[in-house]
Amino acid sequence: MKYTKYNFAMSVFGIIIYVTDLVADILLSARYFHDGQYVFGVLTLSFVLCGTLIIQCFSYSWLKDDLKKTRQENEHSFLLLHCLQGGVFTRYWFALRRGYQVVSKPSSRTSDFTEEQTDPHKEAVDMATDLSMLRLFEAYLESCPQLILQLYAFLEQGQATLSQYAVIMASCCAISWSTVDYQTALRKSLPDKNHLRGLCPKLTYLFYKLFTLLSWMLSVVLLLLVDVKVALFLLSFLWIIGFIWAFIKQTHFCNSLHMEFLYRMVVGFILVFTFFNIKGQNTKCPMSCYYTVRVLGTLGILTVFWAYPLSIFNSDYFIPISVTVVLALLLGIIFLTVYYGVFHPNRNIKTQPDEIDGKPAQRDCRIRHFLMD
């Protein structure tokens, strides 16, 4: 395992996107409040706070576990930082500092956190991996709902401000980057996993995720325009199903019961938007069921949408959106098929599931029990 300049650049670019997305959301919420659009302002700010609070909880929980392993007693200072919403920035500081030391002084083996001799590359990779998992949480807990909200506001009002465009672009970048960065961290941190080599496999995976996400989020926006209560009921129902599925599969990502409960709630929320393997199993059947329901749900939403009187909608927007929904879903399924049929690293391994969550660990690594592709 080697921490490279490419990994360091990924971390630098990651914090730029994280800060840009955060600032854009805050500025847009301020603009909503200034314009008297208090509902949109509160919702925009709520998504930011909710996502941030949850990732701070996971960040502190992981940090506390790591400090116990190294027998350090300064967890209270880190608790204060996380309460002040500075946990992720603190992690970025340590990760970038350690990463810079590794790429600039590859012979150094002295850890900045303990006096023991450790592998500096493993340490830098593990720090980057934790950030990658937190960014994946942030992408689906904050960026996806934020994108749906801003698209809904844009279509309802018939126009968008520069701040709304900035948030939409920042959310798209955050989702895209977290997807690519997570794939890199997953393969990098687990030596027993086959690497995803070349640009084509990574782009195919990215397009599969983005097109299926785009189709579903636009479908949800159309349903919100028809009836907000029905849309919220559908999303809540899907979240509960995902939450129950995580309980049935008995995930074991966290050391404490209350954090595992929170993790399963988050997994249920993520499954509303996209599919991940949450437990050690072959994903062919669950994934087929998931996207069959997704196709039926999307077609059902389009049917309900167009069953309403067209006079309440502006066809200049909604006909192209409906076409985009269908084409994006079709392209997403095509890229999914190509990825798992041609590019997936384990496609030729008959005795091993797609990606196993919970496989006997060859080394202590948090991401081994996290969401897999």
Phi, psi and omega in degrees: 000131181223132175272121188250173176296330176297316178298321178295317179297322177299319179293319179297313180294328179297316181288330176297314179294319180299312181292317179300315179297317181295314181295318180299318179296317181294317179296320179293319178297321176297322179294319178299314180296321180295324181274001179082010178267073190291326181297311178295323179296315180295317181296317179300315180290325180295318178298320179296311183293319181296311179298318181294317180298319182292316181290333174293322178298313179293320181299314180292321179299316178294319181296320178296319177297319180293322180293325177295322180295326181263005177058044176258154188243010186263035182288337182293324177294322177289328176298317178298317179299319180290324177296329178273013178065028180251010184297315182293319179294324177296317177297319178298320180299310180295319182293317180290321178296313180292321179297320178295320178297322182290315183284336180266334179227074186298344182273349182290138179229017182262123182284146177277350185253335178225167179269359180280158176277125181227167176282113184295328179292317177298318180297315180294320179295318180296322177296316179294325180294317177301317178296323179297318178294320178296321178294324178295318174303311183298323182297319184268336179275331183241309187293317180295308176299323179297319180295318178297315181299314183290325175294321177297314179298319180297313183287327179291320183272343179080002178203162181227147177272170178298324179295321178293317177300321180296317180293319179299315179293318180295320179294318178298317179295319181296317179295314181297313184293318180297326179294311180292316182295323179295318177301316179297314181293321180300310182288328183288321189273347180244096185299334181280354178270139176292141183280150175269094189267140176093164182281322184301314178299320181293318179293322179298316178296317179298314181293324177300313181292313185293316182292318178293323177295314181300314180299315182290318182294321176294324177296317178297320178298316178299319179292324176298323179290331178283309181201114182296319182296319179296318180297316180294324177296317179298313180296320179295319179298315179296322178296318179296319178299315178296321179296316178295321179298319178296323177292318180298321181281352176054062176297153179219062182274322186254157180279332181257151183294319183291325177287327176293322176298315177297320179300317180292326174296318179294319178301316178301321179292318179297322181293343173296329186258322184205167183263136170224150174281113186262357182206160182294105179191164171283128190268004185301311182290309179301320180293320178298317178296317182301310184280341170293315176296321179299315179296314180296319178296318179296314179296324178295318179296317179297322179295314178297319182299312183280351175283340177285155178303127183291346182294337182276356182241153175267108185296340177298330178265313198278333174293312176299324180294317179298318177296319179298320179301312182293313181295318180296319179295317179297314179295321179299316179294322178296312179295324176300313181297317180294318182298309183283338179271333186240316192257344184299132185301333184257018185295334182259004180262115187276333188265359184238133177299171184310298176210123190262129174256104182115008176293145179309124190286137173273341174203160183286109182213126186296322186292343180298332181256014181265185178295138179244163179272000000 
